[in-house]
Amino acid sequence: MLWRRRRARAGARARHATERTTDYIDGRLPLLEGGGLLRKAFPDHWSFLLGEIALYSFVVLLLTGVWLTLFFHPSMTEVVYHGSYRPLEGVRMSAAYESTLDISFEVRGGLLIRQLHHWAALVFLAAIGLHLLRIFFTGAFRRPREVNWLIGVTLFLLALAEGFAGYSLPDDLLSGTGLRIAQGIMLSIPVVGTYVSMFAFGGEFPGEDLIPRLYSLHILLLPGLLLALIAVHLILVFHLKHTQWAGRGRTNRNAVGKPMFPQFIATSGGLFFMVFGVLTLLSGVAQINPVWAYGPYRADVVSTGSQPDWYVGFLEGSLRLVPPWETAVAGHTVMWNVLLPAVVLPGALFAVLYAYPFVERWVSGDRGEHHLCDRPRDNPVRTGLGVAAISCYGVLLAAGGNDVIAHAFRISVNTLTWVFRIAFVLLPPLAFMVTKRICVALQEADRERLTEGEETGEVRQTIAGGYQESHEPLDEERRYVLRARVPAEPPAPAEAEGEVPRARRLRATLSTWYYGDRVVPEEGERESSADELER
């Protein structure tokens, strides 16, 4: 009995101490509010994990990048190599290139970490790109998530700059060729091009200051901006809640999924170790960026068959496709063959990405909040534009290796270049039209499936001698999703065209063109919710 009383008193003291400690911390930090976040629901669809792959690749980048800074020397001072890689013995090179060779051949595990850093950078950018495509095709950028879309596009832009800066640090012949192209792009800017080049390189190319400047950007400024924007992005995800796919029990007013603790944390933690393991496996078995094979950078040498990393390959392709157009104006030469593909094109690309949510809202007239994801077929024009942009990117990426393709298939480089030029003009609008028609056809198939049921594949002969397909009813879940998502048939106009105000008629025309067969309600009206449709 005495032992039980002592244990009860000890338990009471422990509870009292825990309560006091909790009150003390909660009075200074949002402890209890943070505990409530642990029950936040996260959808468990695989497409929502693309952003997490990007996040975990960035974590790997930070870990390996910190390790690499301990051994890398960001200096362009000329030295003579006397390391373990015999083919370069006695060759003059920069201290940056020498330290890269030392990391690869003399530091224990150095080559594995360096390749892990490079692979993580490629996966990081690929995951961000796929994540943006998922958000675009599902309409997850719409109100109230426009700011998060802008942050995501900015993250992609910063990641491109961060990747190019890190790619250029070893000062090998391949990265030096890329820097020479970058200097030509700077010089193509009218009026201020020479000043921009002198500022970036600290003098005439290649100068002595570029590698130290890129190093500061690569390890301080750009990672700091990325960390800050990622933090804001995650805060907005928590605040605005996740989008989700349509289904029974899922509406614009709730979020259905796994609670953050413990289910989602367990799943997400397992994904982190999978990403880390796959990247480590790639780093151990797949060679990437063998700088020793290229040699040190020399301004009078260009590497043969040089190809940049995939994320800047479209710029290389655009530079190769534009004819040698130049214009002399008041004693100044405007190099359109460099300015258009390398300055105007990427500027226009990111301008469109930044402006798209607001342009779509204006064109469609849809100003409501959206927490349910669209299927790509639900918005034929948006999907068509996305596929057209992807086809355009694919043409430019392939054009970036036109010399390698021509050599491999033994065809003329000039002929291949013209093929890519024609494809760049004709393929995007063709992809848009085909994709839009496919989306409309899929909508029609959904309507038939909703009214007639699912085809069983059986064909029966009728008494009259004809043939008839048999159908079976849809299950309740699929029927609910289709009734919530299938666009309705457009109703006949209630007013004569001449009596409708011009602004409203223009808006209706744009909305009908944009959404295909779906009709967007006018201001003051609202769409029927999934619950109302079910009733």
Coordinates of C-alpha atoms in Angstrom, one line a residue:
M1 CA 0.0 0.0 0.0
L2 CA 2.8 2.4 0.9
W3 CA 4.5 1.7 -2.4
R4 CA 1.3 2.5 -4.3
R5 CA 0.8 5.8 -2.5
R6 CA 4.4 6.8 -3.2
R7 CA 3.9 5.9 -6.9
A8 CA 0.6 7.9 -7.0
R9 CA 2.2 11.0 -5.4
A10 CA 5.2 10.7 -7.8
G11 CA 2.8 10.6 -10.8
A12 CA 0.9 13.6 -9.5
R13 CA 4.1 15.6 -9.1
A14 CA 5.2 14.6 -12.6
R15 CA 1.8 15.7 -14.1
H16 CA 2.0 18.9 -12.2
A17 CA 5.6 19.6 -13.4
T18 CA 4.5 18.7 -17.0
E19 CA 1.6 21.1 -16.8
R20 CA 3.8 23.9 -15.4
T21 CA 6.4 23.3 -18.1
T22 CA 3.8 23.3 -20.9
D23 CA 2.2 26.5 -19.6
Y24 CA 5.6 28.1 -19.4
I25 CA 6.6 27.2 -22.9
D26 CA 3.1 28.0 -24.4
G27 CA 3.2 31.4 -22.8
R28 CA 6.4 32.2 -24.9
L29 CA 6.0 29.9 -27.9
P30 CA 3.0 28.6 -29.9
L31 CA 3.4 25.1 -28.4
L32 CA -0.3 24.1 -28.2
E33 CA -1.1 25.7 -31.6
G34 CA 1.8 23.7 -33.1
G35 CA 0.4 20.6 -31.5
G36 CA -2.9 21.2 -33.4
L37 CA -0.9 21.3 -36.7
L38 CA 0.2 17.7 -36.1
R39 CA -3.4 16.6 -36.9
K40 CA -3.5 18.5 -40.2
A41 CA -4.8 16.3 -43.0
F42 CA -2.6 15.7 -46.1
P43 CA -4.0 14.0 -49.3
D44 CA -2.2 10.7 -50.0
H45 CA -2.3 10.8 -53.8
W46 CA 1.1 10.1 -55.4
S47 CA 1.1 13.3 -57.4
F48 CA 1.3 15.4 -54.2
L49 CA 4.7 13.8 -53.4
L50 CA 6.5 15.6 -56.3
G51 CA 6.9 18.7 -54.2
E52 CA 8.3 16.6 -51.4
I53 CA 10.9 15.0 -53.7
A54 CA 12.0 18.5 -54.6
L55 CA 12.3 19.4 -50.9
Y56 CA 14.2 16.3 -50.0
S57 CA 16.6 16.7 -52.9
F58 CA 17.3 20.2 -51.6
V59 CA 18.1 18.8 -48.2
V60 CA 20.6 16.4 -49.9
L61 CA 22.0 19.4 -51.7
L62 CA 22.5 21.3 -48.5
L63 CA 24.2 18.4 -46.7
T64 CA 26.6 17.5 -49.6
G65 CA 27.2 21.2 -50.4
V66 CA 28.4 21.9 -46.8
W67 CA 30.8 19.0 -47.1
L68 CA 32.2 20.1 -50.4
T69 CA 32.9 23.7 -49.2
L70 CA 35.5 22.2 -46.8
F71 CA 37.7 21.1 -49.7
F72 CA 36.9 23.4 -52.6
H73 CA 39.1 26.5 -53.3
P74 CA 37.2 29.2 -55.3
S75 CA 40.2 30.8 -56.9
M76 CA 41.3 31.4 -60.5
T77 CA 44.9 31.7 -59.5
E78 CA 47.0 29.6 -62.0
V79 CA 48.8 26.6 -60.5
V80 CA 50.6 23.6 -61.9
Y81 CA 49.0 20.2 -61.2
H82 CA 51.0 17.5 -59.4
G83 CA 48.2 15.3 -58.2
S84 CA 47.3 11.6 -58.6
Y85 CA 45.6 12.0 -62.0
R86 CA 48.6 11.4 -64.2
P87 CA 47.2 12.5 -67.6
L88 CA 47.1 16.1 -66.3
E89 CA 50.5 16.0 -64.6
G90 CA 52.3 19.3 -65.1
V91 CA 49.4 21.0 -66.8
R92 CA 48.6 24.6 -65.8
M93 CA 45.1 25.2 -64.4
S94 CA 43.2 27.3 -61.9
A95 CA 43.1 26.5 -58.2
A96 CA 39.4 25.8 -58.5
Y97 CA 39.9 23.1 -61.1
E98 CA 42.8 21.6 -59.1
S99 CA 40.7 21.4 -55.9
T100 CA 37.9 19.7 -57.9
L101 CA 40.4 17.0 -59.1
D102 CA 41.6 16.6 -55.5
I103 CA 38.1 16.1 -54.3
S104 CA 37.5 13.5 -57.0
F105 CA 40.7 11.5 -56.6
E106 CA 42.4 12.2 -53.3
V107 CA 39.6 13.0 -50.7
R108 CA 38.1 9.8 -49.3
G109 CA 34.6 9.5 -50.7
G110 CA 35.0 12.8 -52.5
L111 CA 33.9 11.6 -55.9
L112 CA 30.8 10.0 -54.4
I113 CA 29.7 13.2 -52.6
R114 CA 30.5 15.4 -55.6
Q115 CA 28.4 13.2 -57.9
L116 CA 25.7 13.0 -55.2
H117 CA 25.5 16.8 -55.2
H118 CA 25.2 16.9 -58.9
W119 CA 22.6 14.2 -59.2
A120 CA 20.6 15.9 -56.4
A121 CA 20.7 19.2 -58.3
L122 CA 19.3 17.6 -61.4
V123 CA 16.5 15.8 -59.5
F124 CA 15.7 19.0 -57.6
L125 CA 15.1 20.9 -60.7
A126 CA 13.2 18.1 -62.4
A127 CA 10.9 17.7 -59.3
I128 CA 10.2 21.4 -59.2
G129 CA 9.3 21.3 -62.9
L130 CA 7.0 18.3 -62.5
H131 CA 5.5 19.9 -59.4
L132 CA 4.7 23.1 -61.4
L133 CA 3.2 21.0 -64.2
R134 CA 1.0 19.1 -61.7
I135 CA -0.2 22.4 -60.2
F136 CA -0.8 23.9 -63.7
F137 CA -2.8 21.0 -65.2
T138 CA -4.9 20.5 -62.1
G139 CA -5.7 24.2 -61.7
A140 CA -4.2 24.3 -58.2
F141 CA -2.8 27.8 -58.9
R142 CA -6.2 29.4 -58.7
R143 CA -7.6 31.5 -55.9
P144 CA -6.5 31.6 -53.1
R145 CA -3.1 30.1 -54.1
E146 CA -1.9 32.6 -56.7
V147 CA 0.9 33.8 -54.3
N148 CA 2.1 30.3 -53.8
W149 CA 2.2 29.8 -57.6
L150 CA 4.4 33.0 -57.9
I151 CA 6.7 31.7 -55.2
G152 CA 7.0 28.3 -57.0
V153 CA 7.9 30.0 -60.3
T154 CA 10.5 32.1 -58.4
L155 CA 11.9 29.0 -56.8
F156 CA 12.3 27.4 -60.2
L157 CA 14.1 30.5 -61.5
L158 CA 16.4 30.7 -58.5
A159 CA 17.1 26.9 -58.8
L160 CA 18.1 27.5 -62.5
A161 CA 20.6 30.2 -61.5
E162 CA 21.9 28.1 -58.6
G163 CA 22.4 25.1 -60.8
F164 CA 24.3 27.1 -63.4
A165 CA 26.5 28.7 -60.8
G166 CA 27.4 25.4 -59.3
Y167 CA 27.9 23.8 -62.7
S168 CA 30.4 26.6 -63.6
L169 CA 32.5 26.4 -60.4
P170 CA 35.0 23.6 -61.4
D171 CA 36.4 25.8 -64.1
D172 CA 36.8 22.9 -66.5
L173 CA 36.6 23.2 -70.3
L174 CA 32.9 22.3 -70.5
S175 CA 31.7 24.8 -67.9
G176 CA 34.1 27.4 -69.3
T177 CA 32.5 27.0 -72.7
G178 CA 29.1 27.6 -71.0
L179 CA 30.5 30.8 -69.3
R180 CA 31.8 32.0 -72.7
I181 CA 28.2 31.5 -74.1
A182 CA 26.9 33.4 -71.1
Q183 CA 29.2 36.3 -71.8
G184 CA 28.0 36.4 -75.4
I185 CA 24.5 36.6 -74.1
M186 CA 25.4 39.5 -71.9
L187 CA 27.1 41.3 -74.8
S188 CA 24.0 40.9 -76.9
I189 CA 22.0 43.2 -74.6
P190 CA 21.7 46.6 -76.5
V191 CA 23.5 49.6 -75.0
V192 CA 24.4 48.1 -71.6
G193 CA 25.7 44.7 -72.7
T194 CA 29.4 45.5 -72.4
Y195 CA 28.9 47.1 -68.9
V196 CA 27.0 44.0 -67.7
S197 CA 29.8 41.7 -68.9
M198 CA 32.6 43.8 -67.4
F199 CA 30.7 43.9 -64.1
A200 CA 30.1 40.2 -64.0
F201 CA 33.6 39.1 -65.0
G202 CA 35.5 41.9 -63.3
G203 CA 37.1 42.9 -66.5
E204 CA 37.8 41.2 -69.8
F205 CA 36.8 37.6 -70.2
P206 CA 37.6 35.4 -68.3
G207 CA 39.0 37.7 -65.7
E208 CA 40.0 36.7 -62.2
D209 CA 36.9 37.4 -60.2
L210 CA 34.1 35.3 -61.7
I211 CA 34.7 32.0 -59.8
P212 CA 34.9 33.7 -56.4
R213 CA 31.7 35.7 -57.2
L214 CA 29.8 32.6 -58.4
Y215 CA 31.0 30.8 -55.3
S216 CA 29.5 33.5 -53.0
L217 CA 26.2 33.3 -54.9
H218 CA 26.2 29.5 -54.9
I219 CA 26.8 29.0 -51.2
L220 CA 25.3 32.1 -49.6
L221 CA 22.8 34.3 -51.5
L222 CA 20.9 31.9 -53.7
P223 CA 20.6 29.1 -51.0
G224 CA 19.4 31.7 -48.5
L225 CA 16.8 33.0 -50.9
L226 CA 15.7 29.4 -51.7
L227 CA 15.4 28.5 -48.0
A228 CA 13.4 31.6 -47.2
L229 CA 11.0 31.0 -50.1
I230 CA 10.6 27.3 -49.3
A231 CA 9.7 28.3 -45.7
V232 CA 7.1 30.8 -47.0
H233 CA 5.8 28.2 -49.5
L234 CA 5.3 25.6 -46.8
I235 CA 3.7 28.1 -44.4
L236 CA 1.1 29.0 -47.1
V237 CA 0.5 25.3 -47.8
F238 CA -0.3 24.8 -44.1
H239 CA -2.4 28.0 -44.0
L240 CA -4.4 27.5 -47.2
K241 CA -4.6 23.6 -46.8
H242 CA -3.9 21.2 -49.6
T243 CA -5.9 20.9 -52.8
Q244 CA -7.5 17.4 -53.3
W245 CA -9.1 15.3 -55.9
A246 CA -12.9 15.2 -56.1
G247 CA -14.6 12.3 -54.3
R248 CA -17.2 11.4 -51.8
G249 CA -16.8 13.5 -48.7
R250 CA -14.4 15.9 -50.4
T251 CA -15.6 19.5 -50.9
N252 CA -14.2 23.0 -51.1
R253 CA -14.7 23.3 -47.4
N254 CA -12.6 20.4 -46.0
A255 CA -9.4 18.4 -46.6
V256 CA -9.5 14.6 -46.5
G257 CA -6.3 12.6 -46.0
K258 CA -3.8 11.3 -43.6
P259 CA -3.1 13.3 -40.4
M260 CA 0.3 14.8 -40.3
F261 CA 1.3 12.8 -37.2
P262 CA 2.0 9.9 -37.3
Q263 CA 0.8 8.6 -40.7
F264 CA 2.0 11.4 -43.0
I265 CA 5.3 11.9 -41.2
A266 CA 6.0 8.2 -41.4
T267 CA 5.2 8.2 -45.2
S268 CA 7.2 11.4 -45.8
G269 CA 10.1 10.2 -43.8
G270 CA 10.2 7.0 -45.8
L271 CA 10.1 9.0 -49.0
F272 CA 13.1 11.0 -47.8
F273 CA 15.2 7.9 -47.2
M274 CA 14.1 6.5 -50.6
V275 CA 15.2 9.7 -52.4
F276 CA 18.5 9.7 -50.5
G277 CA 19.1 6.1 -51.3
V278 CA 18.2 6.4 -55.0
L279 CA 20.5 9.4 -55.4
T280 CA 23.3 7.7 -53.6
L281 CA 22.9 4.6 -55.9
L282 CA 23.0 6.8 -58.9
S283 CA 26.1 8.6 -57.6
G284 CA 27.8 5.2 -57.1
V285 CA 27.0 3.6 -60.5
A286 CA 26.3 6.4 -62.9
Q287 CA 29.2 8.8 -63.8
I288 CA 28.2 12.4 -64.2
N289 CA 30.3 15.5 -65.1
P290 CA 33.8 13.9 -65.3
V291 CA 35.7 17.1 -65.3
W292 CA 39.1 15.3 -65.6
A293 CA 38.0 14.1 -69.1
Y294 CA 37.5 17.7 -70.3
G295 CA 40.6 19.3 -68.9
P296 CA 41.0 22.8 -67.6
Y297 CA 39.4 25.8 -69.3
R298 CA 41.4 27.7 -71.9
A299 CA 39.9 30.6 -73.7
D300 CA 41.3 29.4 -77.1
V301 CA 39.8 25.9 -76.8
V302 CA 36.2 24.7 -77.2
S303 CA 35.1 21.3 -76.1
T304 CA 33.7 19.1 -78.9
G305 CA 30.1 17.9 -78.6
S306 CA 29.6 19.9 -75.4
Q307 CA 26.1 19.7 -73.9
P308 CA 24.8 21.6 -70.9
D309 CA 22.7 20.1 -68.1
W310 CA 19.1 19.5 -69.2
Y311 CA 17.6 22.5 -67.5
V312 CA 19.5 24.9 -69.7
G313 CA 19.4 22.7 -72.8
F314 CA 16.4 24.6 -74.2
L315 CA 18.5 27.8 -74.3
E316 CA 21.3 26.0 -76.2
G317 CA 18.7 24.7 -78.7
S318 CA 17.2 28.2 -79.2
L319 CA 20.6 29.6 -79.9
R320 CA 21.2 27.0 -82.5
L321 CA 17.9 27.5 -84.3
V322 CA 17.8 31.3 -84.8
P323 CA 19.5 32.3 -88.1
P324 CA 22.4 34.8 -88.0
W325 CA 20.3 37.9 -87.9
E326 CA 22.1 41.2 -87.1
T327 CA 21.1 44.8 -87.4
A328 CA 23.4 47.9 -87.4
V329 CA 21.8 50.9 -85.7
A330 CA 23.8 54.1 -85.2
G331 CA 27.1 52.3 -85.2
H332 CA 25.8 49.6 -82.8
T333 CA 25.2 46.0 -83.8
V334 CA 22.1 44.3 -82.4
M335 CA 22.7 40.5 -82.5
W336 CA 19.1 39.2 -82.9
N337 CA 20.4 35.7 -83.2
V338 CA 21.5 35.8 -79.5
L339 CA 19.2 38.4 -78.0
L340 CA 16.0 36.8 -79.1
P341 CA 16.6 33.2 -78.0
A342 CA 18.7 33.8 -74.9
V343 CA 17.2 37.0 -73.5
V344 CA 13.8 37.6 -74.9
L345 CA 12.6 34.0 -75.0
P346 CA 13.3 33.1 -71.3
G347 CA 12.1 36.5 -70.2
A348 CA 8.8 36.0 -72.1
L349 CA 8.6 32.4 -70.7
F350 CA 8.8 33.5 -67.1
A351 CA 6.5 36.5 -67.7
V352 CA 3.8 34.1 -69.0
L353 CA 4.3 31.8 -66.0
Y354 CA 4.0 34.7 -63.5
A355 CA 0.9 36.2 -65.3
Y356 CA -1.0 33.1 -66.2
P357 CA -3.2 32.7 -63.1
F358 CA -4.5 36.3 -63.5
V359 CA -4.9 36.0 -67.2
E360 CA -6.9 32.8 -66.8
R361 CA -9.1 34.4 -64.2
W362 CA -9.8 37.3 -66.5
V363 CA -10.5 35.2 -69.5
S364 CA -12.7 32.7 -67.8
G365 CA -14.4 35.1 -65.4
D366 CA -14.1 32.5 -62.7
R367 CA -13.3 34.4 -59.4
G368 CA -14.3 31.8 -56.9
E369 CA -12.1 29.8 -54.5
H370 CA -11.0 26.4 -55.7
H371 CA -9.8 23.6 -53.3
L372 CA -10.6 20.7 -55.6
C373 CA -8.3 19.7 -58.4
D374 CA -9.4 19.7 -62.0
R375 CA -8.7 16.8 -64.2
P376 CA -6.7 17.9 -67.2
R377 CA -9.7 17.0 -69.5
D378 CA -11.9 19.4 -67.5
N379 CA -10.2 22.4 -69.0
P380 CA -9.3 21.6 -72.6
V381 CA -7.6 25.0 -73.4
R382 CA -5.4 25.0 -70.3
T383 CA -4.3 21.5 -71.0
G384 CA -3.7 22.2 -74.7
L385 CA -1.6 25.2 -73.8
G386 CA 0.5 23.2 -71.4
V387 CA 1.1 20.4 -73.9
A388 CA 2.0 23.0 -76.6
A389 CA 4.5 24.5 -74.2
I390 CA 6.0 21.0 -73.4
S391 CA 6.3 20.2 -77.1
C392 CA 8.0 23.6 -77.7
Y393 CA 10.5 22.8 -74.9
G394 CA 11.1 19.3 -76.3
V395 CA 12.0 20.7 -79.7
L396 CA 14.4 23.2 -78.2
L397 CA 16.0 20.6 -76.0
A398 CA 16.5 18.2 -78.9
A399 CA 17.9 21.1 -81.0
G400 CA 20.5 21.7 -78.3
G401 CA 22.1 18.4 -79.4
N402 CA 21.6 18.7 -83.1
D403 CA 25.3 18.1 -83.8
V404 CA 25.4 15.0 -81.7
I405 CA 22.1 13.7 -83.3
A406 CA 23.4 14.4 -86.8
H407 CA 26.7 12.6 -86.1
A408 CA 24.9 9.6 -84.6
F409 CA 22.4 9.2 -87.4
R410 CA 24.7 10.4 -90.2
I411 CA 22.5 13.2 -91.4
S412 CA 23.2 16.8 -92.3
V413 CA 23.3 19.3 -89.5
N414 CA 21.8 22.0 -91.7
T415 CA 18.9 19.7 -92.7
L416 CA 18.3 18.7 -89.0
T417 CA 18.4 22.4 -88.0
W418 CA 15.7 23.2 -90.6
V419 CA 13.6 20.3 -89.4
F420 CA 13.8 21.6 -85.8
R421 CA 12.9 25.2 -87.0
I422 CA 9.8 23.9 -88.8
A423 CA 8.8 21.8 -85.8
F424 CA 9.2 24.7 -83.5
V425 CA 6.7 26.7 -85.5
L426 CA 4.2 24.0 -86.4
L427 CA 4.3 21.4 -83.5
P428 CA 3.0 23.6 -80.6
P429 CA -0.2 24.7 -82.4
L430 CA -0.8 21.2 -83.7
A431 CA -0.2 19.8 -80.2
F432 CA -2.7 22.4 -78.8
M433 CA -5.5 21.5 -81.3
V434 CA -5.0 17.7 -80.9
T435 CA -4.9 17.9 -77.1
K436 CA -8.0 20.1 -76.9
R437 CA -10.0 17.7 -79.1
I438 CA -8.8 14.7 -77.0
C439 CA -10.0 16.5 -73.9
V440 CA -13.4 17.3 -75.4
A441 CA -13.7 13.7 -76.6
L442 CA -12.9 12.5 -73.1
Q443 CA -15.6 14.8 -71.6
E444 CA -18.1 13.3 -74.0
A445 CA -17.1 9.8 -73.1
D446 CA -17.6 10.7 -69.4
R447 CA -21.1 12.0 -70.2
E448 CA -21.9 8.7 -71.9
R449 CA -20.5 6.7 -69.1
L450 CA -22.5 8.7 -66.6
T451 CA -25.8 8.3 -68.4
E452 CA -25.4 4.8 -69.9
G453 CA -22.9 3.1 -67.6
E454 CA -19.5 1.4 -68.1
E455 CA -19.0 -0.7 -71.2
T456 CA -18.6 -4.4 -70.5
G457 CA -17.1 -5.3 -73.8
E458 CA -19.9 -7.6 -74.7
V459 CA -21.9 -7.1 -77.9
R460 CA -25.3 -8.8 -78.3
Q461 CA -27.4 -9.3 -81.4
T462 CA -31.0 -7.9 -81.1
I463 CA -34.1 -9.6 -82.4
A464 CA -34.1 -7.1 -85.4
G465 CA -30.7 -8.4 -86.4
G466 CA -28.7 -5.4 -85.1
Y467 CA -25.9 -5.3 -82.5
Q468 CA -26.0 -3.6 -79.1
E469 CA -23.3 -3.0 -76.6
S470 CA -24.0 -4.0 -73.0
H471 CA -23.3 -1.6 -70.1
E472 CA -23.1 -2.0 -66.3
P473 CA -23.9 0.7 -63.8
L474 CA -21.0 2.7 -62.3
D475 CA -20.1 2.3 -58.7
E476 CA -21.2 5.1 -56.3
E477 CA -17.7 6.6 -55.9
R478 CA -17.0 6.9 -59.7
R479 CA -20.6 8.2 -60.3
Y480 CA -20.1 10.8 -57.6
V481 CA -16.8 12.0 -59.1
L482 CA -18.2 12.2 -62.6
R483 CA -21.3 14.1 -61.5
A484 CA -19.1 16.5 -59.7
R485 CA -16.6 17.0 -62.5
V486 CA -18.3 16.3 -65.9
P487 CA -19.1 19.7 -67.6
A488 CA -22.8 20.2 -68.3
E489 CA -24.1 20.7 -71.8
P490 CA -24.1 24.4 -72.7
P491 CA -27.6 25.8 -72.4
A492 CA -29.3 27.8 -75.2
P493 CA -28.8 31.5 -74.9
A494 CA -31.8 33.2 -73.2
E495 CA -31.2 36.6 -75.0
A496 CA -30.7 37.5 -78.5
E497 CA -27.1 38.3 -79.4
G498 CA -27.8 41.9 -80.2
E499 CA -29.5 42.5 -76.8
V500 CA -26.5 41.2 -74.8
P501 CA -24.0 44.0 -73.7
R502 CA -20.8 43.8 -75.6
A503 CA -18.6 43.3 -72.5
R504 CA -20.7 40.4 -71.3
R505 CA -20.8 38.9 -74.8
L506 CA -17.0 39.1 -75.1
R507 CA -16.6 37.5 -71.6
A508 CA -19.1 34.7 -72.5
T509 CA -17.2 34.1 -75.8
L510 CA -13.8 33.9 -74.0
S511 CA -15.2 31.6 -71.3
T512 CA -16.8 29.3 -73.8
W513 CA -13.6 29.1 -75.8
Y514 CA -11.5 28.6 -72.7
Y515 CA -13.5 26.0 -71.0
G516 CA -14.8 24.1 -74.1
D517 CA -18.3 22.9 -73.2
R518 CA -18.3 24.0 -69.6
V519 CA -20.3 27.2 -68.7
V520 CA -19.0 29.5 -66.1
P521 CA -21.6 31.3 -64.0
E522 CA -21.9 35.1 -64.2
E523 CA -21.0 37.2 -61.2
G524 CA -23.6 36.9 -58.5
E525 CA -24.4 33.3 -59.5
R526 CA -22.6 30.2 -58.3
E527 CA -21.8 26.7 -59.5
S528 CA -23.7 23.8 -58.0
S529 CA -21.7 22.0 -55.4
A530 CA -21.0 18.3 -55.5
D531 CA -23.4 17.8 -52.6
E532 CA -26.2 19.6 -54.4
L533 CA -25.6 17.6 -57.6
E534 CA -25.8 14.3 -55.6
R535 CA -29.1 15.4 -54.0

